[in-house]
Amino acid sequence: MKIITDKNKIEEIFARGEVVDVLPSKKEFMDRLMSGHRLKMYIGFDPTFTALHLGHAKNIMFMEELRKLGHEIVILFGDFTAQIGDPSDKGATRKQLTSDQVKANVSGWMDQVKPLISFDDPENPAKVAYNSEWLSKLTFADVVNLASNFTVQQMLERDMFAKRLRENTPIHLHEFMYPLMQGYDSVAMDVDVEVCGTDQTFNALAG
């Protein structure tokens, strides 16, 4: 697989304004993109609604640009995590969805994603994954082991948790599991890069 390392082309992609922040640094990411090493990158979406919004579309188009550079791109549908609900930017616990509701949403999302990124490129097609493939197989012992890597204090550093704590709004225990699950997605897929919204930074760093 030929990897495009043209500095001007890479800088042009970043100059369009889709990227707000890069961790650990933009320079390190640019250096990796120009190294010739093929990176495995993913972006994940919880299909909690029937339609994509503009922010989703922009992120997928950014991933398409990276795919055209020759990198391996995975579009992850959080069909398992969508049933739990990410507490990001939520003033209350998100309503949990049924498996059938999530499947219906995923079907609609695929129709909307296909015009934005190529799944049919003969040399380097974007791939689709579903996190139920690994999260549904975790035992309770596995979950306890994952949880042992984090503290309650770390979880409470999330703005929405701190706000709800101040306002005496309930924080359900299962909501603390969400960062563990999103973090485990990165581990299960063995990715080099995760692309996400700024509201997902804490979850991404868990990975």
Coordinates of N, CA and C in Angstrom, one line a residue:
M1 N 0.8 -1.2 0.0 CA 0.0 0.0 0.0 C 0.9 1.3 0.0
K2 N 0.7 2.1 -1.0 CA 1.5 3.3 -1.1 C 0.9 4.4 -0.2
I3 N 1.8 4.9 0.7 CA 1.4 5.9 1.6 C 1.8 7.3 1.1
I4 N 0.9 8.2 0.9 CA 1.2 9.6 0.5 C 1.8 10.4 1.7
T5 N 3.0 10.9 1.5 CA 3.6 11.6 2.6 C 3.9 13.1 2.3
D6 N 3.3 13.6 1.2 CA 3.5 14.9 0.7 C 3.1 15.9 1.8
K7 N 4.1 16.7 2.3 CA 3.8 17.6 3.4 C 2.7 18.7 3.0
N8 N 2.8 19.2 1.8 CA 1.8 20.2 1.4 C 0.4 19.7 1.4
K9 N 0.2 18.4 1.0 CA -1.1 17.8 0.9 C -1.6 17.6 2.3
I10 N -0.7 17.1 3.2 CA -1.1 16.8 4.6 C -1.5 18.1 5.3
E11 N -0.7 19.1 5.1 CA -1.0 20.4 5.7 C -2.3 21.0 5.2
E12 N -2.6 20.8 3.9 CA -3.8 21.3 3.3 C -5.0 20.7 4.0
I13 N -4.9 19.4 4.3 CA -6.0 18.7 5.0 C -6.3 19.3 6.3
F14 N -5.2 19.6 7.1 CA -5.4 20.1 8.4 C -5.8 21.6 8.4
A15 N -5.5 22.3 7.3 CA -5.8 23.7 7.2 C -7.3 24.0 7.0
R16 N -8.0 22.9 6.7 CA -9.5 23.1 6.4 C -10.3 23.4 7.7
G17 N -9.7 23.2 8.8 CA -10.3 23.5 10.1 C -11.1 22.5 10.8
E18 N -11.1 21.2 10.2 CA -11.9 20.2 10.9 C -11.2 19.8 12.2
V19 N -9.9 19.9 12.3 CA -9.2 19.4 13.5 C -9.0 20.6 14.5
V20 N -9.6 20.4 15.7 CA -9.5 21.4 16.7 C -8.3 21.2 17.6
D21 N -8.0 19.9 18.0 CA -6.9 19.6 18.9 C -6.3 18.2 18.5
V22 N -5.1 18.0 18.8 CA -4.4 16.8 18.6 C -3.6 16.4 19.8
L23 N -3.8 15.2 20.3 CA -3.0 14.7 21.5 C -2.2 13.5 21.1
P24 N -0.9 13.5 21.5 CA -0.3 14.4 22.4 C 0.1 15.8 21.8
S25 N 0.3 15.8 20.4 CA 0.5 17.1 19.8 C 0.3 17.0 18.3
K26 N 0.0 18.1 17.6 CA -0.2 18.1 16.2 C 1.1 17.8 15.5
K27 N 2.2 18.3 16.0 CA 3.5 18.0 15.3 C 3.8 16.5 15.3
E28 N 3.5 15.8 16.4 CA 3.8 14.4 16.5 C 2.9 13.6 15.5
F29 N 1.7 14.0 15.4 CA 0.8 13.4 14.4 C 1.2 13.7 13.0
M30 N 1.6 14.9 12.7 CA 2.1 15.2 11.3 C 3.3 14.5 11.0
D31 N 4.2 14.3 12.0 CA 5.4 13.6 11.8 C 5.1 12.1 11.4
R32 N 4.2 11.5 12.1 CA 3.8 10.2 11.8 C 3.2 10.0 10.4
L33 N 2.4 11.0 10.1 CA 1.7 10.9 8.7 C 2.8 11.1 7.6
M34 N 3.9 11.8 7.9 CA 4.9 12.0 6.9 C 6.0 11.0 7.0
S35 N 5.9 10.0 7.9 CA 6.9 9.0 8.1 C 6.9 7.9 7.1
G36 N 5.7 7.7 6.4 CA 5.6 6.6 5.5 C 5.0 5.4 6.1
H37 N 4.8 5.4 7.5 CA 4.2 4.3 8.2 C 2.7 4.3 8.0
R38 N 2.1 3.2 7.7 CA 0.7 3.1 7.5 C 0.0 3.0 8.9
L39 N -0.9 4.0 9.2 CA -1.5 4.1 10.5 C -2.9 3.5 10.4
K40 N -3.3 2.9 11.5 CA -4.7 2.4 11.6 C -5.5 3.4 12.5
M41 N -6.5 4.0 11.9 CA -7.3 5.0 12.5 C -8.7 4.7 12.6
Y42 N -9.4 5.1 13.6 CA -10.8 4.8 13.7 C -11.6 6.0 14.2
I43 N -12.8 6.1 13.8 CA -13.8 7.0 14.4 C -15.0 6.3 14.7
G44 N -15.6 6.5 15.9 CA -16.7 5.8 16.4 C -18.0 6.6 16.5
F45 N -19.1 6.0 16.3 CA -20.4 6.7 16.4 C -21.4 5.7 17.2
D46 N -22.0 6.3 18.1 CA -23.1 5.6 18.8 C -24.4 5.9 18.0
P47 N -25.0 5.0 17.3 CA -26.2 5.3 16.6 C -27.4 5.4 17.5
T48 N -27.5 6.5 18.3 CA -28.6 6.7 19.2 C -29.7 7.4 18.6
F49 N -29.5 8.0 17.4 CA -30.6 8.6 16.6 C -30.7 8.1 15.2
T50 N -31.6 8.5 14.5 CA -31.9 7.9 13.2 C -31.0 8.6 12.1
A51 N -30.4 9.7 12.4 CA -29.7 10.5 11.3 C -28.4 11.0 11.9
L52 N -27.4 11.2 10.9 CA -26.2 11.9 11.2 C -26.4 13.3 11.3
H53 N -25.5 14.1 12.0 CA -25.6 15.5 12.0 C -24.4 16.1 11.3
L54 N -24.3 17.4 11.1 CA -23.2 18.0 10.3 C -21.8 17.7 10.9
G55 N -21.7 17.7 12.2 CA -20.4 17.3 12.8 C -20.0 15.9 12.5
H56 N -20.9 15.0 12.5 CA -20.5 13.6 12.1 C -20.0 13.6 10.6
A57 N -20.7 14.3 9.8 CA -20.4 14.3 8.3 C -19.0 14.9 8.1
K58 N -18.7 16.0 8.8 CA -17.4 16.6 8.6 C -16.3 15.7 9.1
N59 N -16.5 14.9 10.2 CA -15.5 14.0 10.7 C -15.3 12.8 9.7
I60 N -16.3 12.4 9.1 CA -16.2 11.3 8.2 C -15.5 11.7 6.9
M61 N -15.7 12.9 6.5 CA -15.0 13.5 5.3 C -13.5 13.6 5.6
F62 N -13.2 14.0 6.9 CA -11.8 14.1 7.3 C -11.2 12.7 7.2
M63 N -11.9 11.7 7.7 CA -11.4 10.3 7.6 C -11.1 9.9 6.2
E64 N -12.0 10.3 5.3 CA -11.8 10.0 3.8 C -10.6 10.6 3.3
E65 N -10.2 11.8 3.7 CA -9.0 12.4 3.3 C -7.8 11.6 3.8
L66 N -7.8 11.1 5.0 CA -6.8 10.2 5.5 C -6.7 8.9 4.8
R67 N -7.9 8.4 4.5 CA -7.9 7.1 3.7 C -7.2 7.3 2.4
K68 N -7.4 8.4 1.7 CA -6.8 8.7 0.4 C -5.3 8.8 0.5
L69 N -4.8 9.1 1.7 CA -3.4 9.1 1.9 C -2.8 7.7 2.0
G70 N -3.7 6.7 2.1 CA -3.2 5.3 2.2 C -3.4 4.6 3.5
H71 N -3.9 5.3 4.5 CA -4.0 4.8 5.8 C -5.3 3.9 6.0
E72 N -5.2 3.0 6.9 CA -6.3 2.1 7.2 C -7.4 2.8 8.1
I73 N -8.6 2.9 7.6 CA -9.6 3.6 8.2 C -10.8 2.6 8.7
V74 N -11.2 2.8 9.9 CA -12.3 2.0 10.4 C -13.4 2.9 10.9
I75 N -14.6 2.7 10.4 CA -15.8 3.3 10.9 C -16.4 2.4 11.9
L76 N -16.4 2.8 13.2 CA -16.9 1.9 14.2 C -18.3 2.4 14.6
F77 N -19.3 1.4 14.6 CA -20.6 1.7 15.1 C -20.7 1.1 16.5
G78 N -21.0 2.0 17.4 CA -21.1 1.5 18.8 C -22.5 0.9 19.1
D79 N -22.7 -0.2 18.5 CA -24.0 -0.9 18.7 C -24.2 -1.4 20.1
F80 N -23.1 -1.6 20.8 CA -23.2 -2.1 22.2 C -23.3 -0.8 23.1
T81 N -22.4 0.1 22.9 CA -22.3 1.3 23.8 C -23.6 2.2 23.6
A82 N -24.2 2.1 22.4 CA -25.4 2.9 22.2 C -26.5 2.5 23.1
Q83 N -26.5 1.2 23.6 CA -27.5 0.7 24.5 C -27.2 1.2 25.9
I84 N -26.0 1.7 26.1 CA -25.7 2.2 27.5 C -25.9 3.7 27.6
G85 N -25.3 4.4 26.6 CA -25.5 5.8 26.5 C -24.3 6.6 27.1
D86 N -23.6 7.4 26.3 CA -22.5 8.2 26.8 C -23.1 9.4 27.6
P87 N -22.6 9.7 28.8 CA -23.1 10.8 29.5 C -22.5 12.2 29.1
S88 N -21.7 12.2 28.0 CA -21.0 13.5 27.6 C -22.1 14.5 27.3
D89 N -21.8 15.7 28.0 CA -22.6 16.9 27.8 C -24.1 16.6 28.1
K90 N -24.3 15.7 29.0 CA -25.7 15.4 29.3 C -26.0 15.8 30.8
G91 N -27.1 16.5 31.0 CA -27.4 16.9 32.3 C -28.1 15.8 33.1
A92 N -28.4 14.7 32.4 CA -29.1 13.6 33.0 C -28.7 12.4 32.3
T93 N -29.0 11.2 32.9 CA -28.7 9.9 32.3 C -29.4 9.8 31.0
R94 N -28.7 9.4 29.9 CA -29.3 9.2 28.6 C -30.2 7.9 28.7
K95 N -31.3 8.0 28.0 CA -32.2 6.9 27.9 C -31.5 5.7 27.1
Q96 N -31.6 4.5 27.7 CA -31.0 3.4 27.1 C -31.9 2.8 26.0
L97 N -31.3 2.4 24.9 CA -32.0 1.9 23.7 C -32.0 0.4 23.7
T98 N -33.0 -0.2 23.0 CA -33.0 -1.6 22.8 C -32.1 -2.0 21.7
S99 N -31.8 -3.3 21.6 CA -31.0 -3.8 20.5 C -31.7 -3.5 19.1
D100 N -33.0 -3.7 19.0 CA -33.7 -3.5 17.8 C -33.7 -2.0 17.4
Q101 N -33.8 -1.1 18.3 CA -33.7 0.3 18.0 C -32.3 0.7 17.4
V102 N -31.3 0.1 18.0 CA -29.9 0.4 17.6 C -29.7 -0.2 16.2
K103 N -30.2 -1.4 15.9 CA -30.0 -2.0 14.6 C -30.7 -1.1 13.5
A104 N -31.8 -0.6 13.8 CA -32.6 0.2 12.9 C -31.8 1.5 12.6
N105 N -31.2 2.1 13.6 CA -30.5 3.3 13.5 C -29.2 3.1 12.6
V106 N -28.5 1.9 12.9 CA -27.3 1.6 12.2 C -27.6 1.5 10.7
S107 N -28.7 0.8 10.3 CA -29.0 0.7 8.9 C -29.2 2.0 8.2
G108 N -29.8 2.9 8.9 CA -30.0 4.3 8.3 C -28.7 5.0 8.2
W109 N -27.8 4.9 9.2 CA -26.6 5.6 9.2 C -25.7 5.1 8.1
M110 N -25.6 3.8 7.8 CA -24.8 3.3 6.7 C -25.2 4.0 5.4
D111 N -26.5 4.1 5.2 CA -26.9 4.8 3.9 C -26.4 6.2 3.8
Q112 N -26.3 6.9 5.0 CA -25.8 8.3 5.0 C -24.3 8.4 4.9
V113 N -23.6 7.4 5.4 CA -22.2 7.4 5.5 C -21.6 7.1 4.1
K114 N -22.2 6.2 3.4 CA -21.6 5.7 2.1 C -21.2 6.8 1.1
P115 N -22.0 7.9 1.0 CA -21.6 8.9 0.0 C -20.4 9.7 0.5
L116 N -20.0 9.6 1.7 CA -18.9 10.4 2.3 C -17.6 9.8 2.3
I117 N -17.5 8.4 2.3 CA -16.3 7.7 2.4 C -16.4 6.4 1.6
S118 N -15.3 6.0 1.0 CA -15.3 4.9 0.1 C -15.1 3.6 0.8
F119 N -16.1 2.7 0.7 CA -16.0 1.3 1.2 C -15.7 0.4 0.0
D120 N -15.6 0.9 -1.2 CA -15.5 0.1 -2.4 C -14.2 0.3 -3.1
D121 N -13.3 1.1 -2.6 CA -12.0 1.3 -3.2 C -11.3 -0.1 -3.3
P122 N -10.8 -0.5 -4.5 CA -10.2 -1.8 -4.6 C -8.9 -2.0 -3.9
E123 N -8.2 -0.9 -3.6 CA -6.9 -1.1 -2.9 C -7.0 -0.8 -1.4
N124 N -7.8 0.2 -1.0 CA -7.8 0.6 0.4 C -9.2 1.0 0.8
P125 N -10.2 0.1 0.9 CA -11.5 0.5 1.3 C -11.6 0.8 2.8
A126 N -12.4 1.7 3.2 CA -12.7 1.9 4.6 C -13.5 0.7 5.1
K127 N -13.3 0.4 6.4 CA -13.9 -0.8 7.0 C -14.9 -0.4 8.0
V128 N -15.8 -1.3 8.3 CA -16.9 -1.1 9.2 C -16.7 -2.1 10.4
A129 N -16.8 -1.7 11.6 CA -16.8 -2.6 12.7 C -17.9 -2.2 13.7
Y130 N -18.2 -3.2 14.6 CA -19.3 -3.0 15.5 C -18.7 -3.5 16.9
N131 N -18.8 -2.6 17.9 CA -18.2 -2.9 19.2 C -18.9 -4.0 20.0
S132 N -20.0 -4.4 19.6 CA -20.7 -5.6 20.2 C -19.8 -6.9 20.0
E133 N -19.0 -6.8 18.9 CA -18.2 -8.0 18.6 C -17.2 -8.4 19.7
W134 N -16.8 -7.4 20.5 CA -15.9 -7.7 21.6 C -16.5 -7.3 23.0
L135 N -17.2 -6.3 23.0 CA -17.8 -5.9 24.4 C -18.8 -6.9 24.9
S136 N -19.6 -7.5 24.0 CA -20.6 -8.4 24.5 C -20.0 -9.7 25.0
K137 N -18.7 -9.9 24.7 CA -18.0 -11.1 25.1 C -17.2 -11.0 26.5
L138 N -17.2 -9.8 27.0 CA -16.5 -9.5 28.2 C -17.2 -10.2 29.4
T139 N -16.5 -10.8 30.3 CA -17.1 -11.4 31.5 C -17.1 -10.3 32.6
F140 N -17.8 -10.6 33.6 CA -17.9 -9.6 34.7 C -16.5 -9.4 35.3
A141 N -15.7 -10.5 35.3 CA -14.3 -10.5 35.8 C -13.5 -9.5 34.9
D142 N -13.7 -9.6 33.6 CA -13.0 -8.7 32.7 C -13.3 -7.3 32.9
V143 N -14.6 -7.0 33.2 CA -15.0 -5.6 33.5 C -14.4 -5.1 34.8
V144 N -14.4 -5.9 35.8 CA -13.8 -5.5 37.0 C -12.3 -5.2 36.8
N145 N -11.6 -6.1 36.0 CA -10.2 -5.9 35.7 C -10.0 -4.5 35.0
L146 N -10.9 -4.2 34.0 CA -10.7 -2.9 33.3 C -11.0 -1.8 34.3
A147 N -12.0 -1.9 35.2 CA -12.3 -0.8 36.1 C -11.2 -0.5 37.1
S148 N -10.4 -1.6 37.4 CA -9.3 -1.4 38.3 C -8.2 -0.4 37.9
N149 N -8.2 -0.1 36.6 CA -7.2 0.9 36.0 C -7.6 2.3 36.3
F150 N -8.8 2.6 36.8 CA -9.3 3.9 37.0 C -9.8 4.2 38.4
T151 N -9.8 5.4 38.8 CA -10.4 5.8 40.1 C -11.7 6.6 39.9
V152 N -12.5 6.6 41.0 CA -13.7 7.4 41.0 C -13.3 8.9 40.8
Q153 N -12.2 9.3 41.4 CA -11.8 10.7 41.2 C -11.5 11.1 39.8
Q154 N -10.9 10.1 39.0 CA -10.7 10.4 37.6 C -12.0 10.6 36.9
M155 N -12.9 9.7 37.2 CA -14.2 9.8 36.5 C -14.9 11.1 36.8
L156 N -14.8 11.6 38.0 CA -15.4 12.8 38.5 C -14.8 14.0 37.9
E157 N -13.6 13.9 37.2 CA -13.0 15.0 36.6 C -13.7 15.4 35.3
R158 N -14.6 14.5 34.8 CA -15.4 14.9 33.6 C -16.3 16.0 34.0
D159 N -16.4 17.0 33.1 CA -17.2 18.2 33.4 C -18.6 17.9 33.7
M160 N -19.2 17.0 32.9 CA -20.6 16.8 33.1 C -20.9 16.0 34.5
F161 N -19.9 15.2 34.9 CA -20.1 14.5 36.2 C -20.0 15.5 37.3
A162 N -18.9 16.4 37.2 CA -18.7 17.4 38.3 C -19.9 18.3 38.4
K163 N -20.5 18.7 37.2 CA -21.6 19.6 37.2 C -22.9 18.9 37.9
R164 N -23.1 17.6 37.5 CA -24.2 16.9 38.1 C -24.0 16.7 39.6
L165 N -22.8 16.5 40.0 CA -22.5 16.3 41.4 C -22.8 17.5 42.2
R166 N -22.4 18.7 41.7 CA -22.7 20.0 42.3 C -24.2 20.2 42.4
E167 N -24.9 19.8 41.4 CA -26.3 20.1 41.3 C -27.2 19.0 42.0
N168 N -26.4 18.0 42.6 CA -27.1 16.9 43.2 C -28.0 16.1 42.2
T169 N -27.6 16.1 41.0 CA -28.3 15.3 39.9 C -27.7 13.9 39.9
P170 N -28.6 12.8 39.8 CA -28.0 11.5 39.9 C -27.0 11.1 38.8
I171 N -26.0 10.4 39.2 CA -25.0 9.8 38.3 C -25.1 8.3 38.5
H172 N -25.5 7.6 37.5 CA -25.7 6.2 37.7 C -24.3 5.5 37.5
L173 N -24.2 4.4 38.2 CA -22.9 3.6 38.1 C -22.5 3.2 36.7
H174 N -23.5 2.8 36.0 CA -23.2 2.3 34.6 C -22.6 3.4 33.7
E175 N -22.9 4.6 34.1 CA -22.3 5.7 33.3 C -20.8 5.8 33.4
F176 N -20.3 5.4 34.5 CA -18.8 5.3 34.7 C -18.2 4.2 33.8
M177 N -19.0 3.3 33.4 CA -18.5 2.2 32.5 C -18.3 2.6 31.1
Y178 N -18.9 3.7 30.7 CA -18.8 4.1 29.3 C -17.4 4.5 28.8
P179 N -16.6 5.3 29.6 CA -15.2 5.5 29.2 C -14.4 4.2 29.1
L180 N -14.7 3.3 30.0 CA -14.0 2.0 29.9 C -14.2 1.3 28.6
M181 N -15.5 1.3 28.2 CA -15.9 0.6 27.0 C -15.3 1.3 25.7
Q182 N -15.4 2.6 25.7 CA -14.8 3.3 24.5 C -13.3 3.1 24.5
G183 N -12.6 3.2 25.7 CA -11.2 2.9 25.8 C -10.9 1.5 25.3
Y184 N -11.7 0.6 25.6 CA -11.4 -0.8 25.2 C -11.6 -1.0 23.7
D185 N -12.4 -0.2 23.1 CA -12.6 -0.3 21.6 C -11.2 -0.1 21.0
S186 N -10.5 0.9 21.4 CA -9.1 1.2 20.8 C -8.2 0.0 21.0
V187 N -8.3 -0.6 22.2 CA -7.4 -1.7 22.5 C -7.8 -2.9 21.7
A188 N -9.1 -3.2 21.6 CA -9.6 -4.4 20.8 C -9.2 -4.3 19.4
M189 N -9.3 -3.1 18.8 CA -9.0 -2.9 17.4 C -7.5 -2.6 17.1
D190 N -6.7 -2.4 18.2 CA -5.3 -2.2 18.1 C -5.0 -1.0 17.1
V191 N -5.6 0.1 17.4 CA -5.5 1.3 16.5 C -4.3 2.2 17.0
D192 N -3.9 3.0 16.0 CA -2.8 4.0 16.3 C -3.4 5.3 16.6
V193 N -4.6 5.6 16.0 CA -5.2 6.9 16.2 C -6.7 6.8 16.3
E194 N -7.3 7.6 17.2 CA -8.7 7.7 17.3 C -9.1 9.2 17.0
V195 N -10.1 9.3 16.1 CA -10.6 10.6 15.8 C -12.0 10.8 16.5
C196 N -12.2 11.9 17.2 CA -13.4 12.0 17.9 C -13.8 13.5 18.1
G197 N -15.0 13.7 18.6 CA -15.4 15.1 19.0 C -14.7 15.5 20.3
T198 N -14.6 16.8 20.5 CA -13.9 17.3 21.7 C -14.7 16.8 23.0
D199 N -16.0 16.5 22.9 CA -16.7 16.0 24.1 C -16.3 14.5 24.4
Q200 N -15.5 13.9 23.5 CA -15.1 12.5 23.7 C -13.6 12.4 24.2
T201 N -13.0 13.5 24.4 CA -11.6 13.5 24.8 C -11.3 12.6 26.0
F202 N -12.0 12.7 27.0 CA -11.8 11.9 28.2 C -11.9 10.4 27.9
N203 N -12.9 10.0 27.1 CA -13.1 8.6 26.7 C -12.0 8.1 25.8
A204 N -11.5 9.0 24.9 CA -10.4 8.6 24.0 C -9.1 8.4 24.8
L205 N -8.9 9.3 25.8 CA -7.7 9.1 26.6 C -7.7 7.9 27.5
A206 N -8.9 7.4 27.8 CA -9.1 6.1 28.6 C -8.4 5.0 27.7
G207 N -8.6 5.1 26.4 CA -8.0 4.1 25.6 C -6.4 4.1 25.6

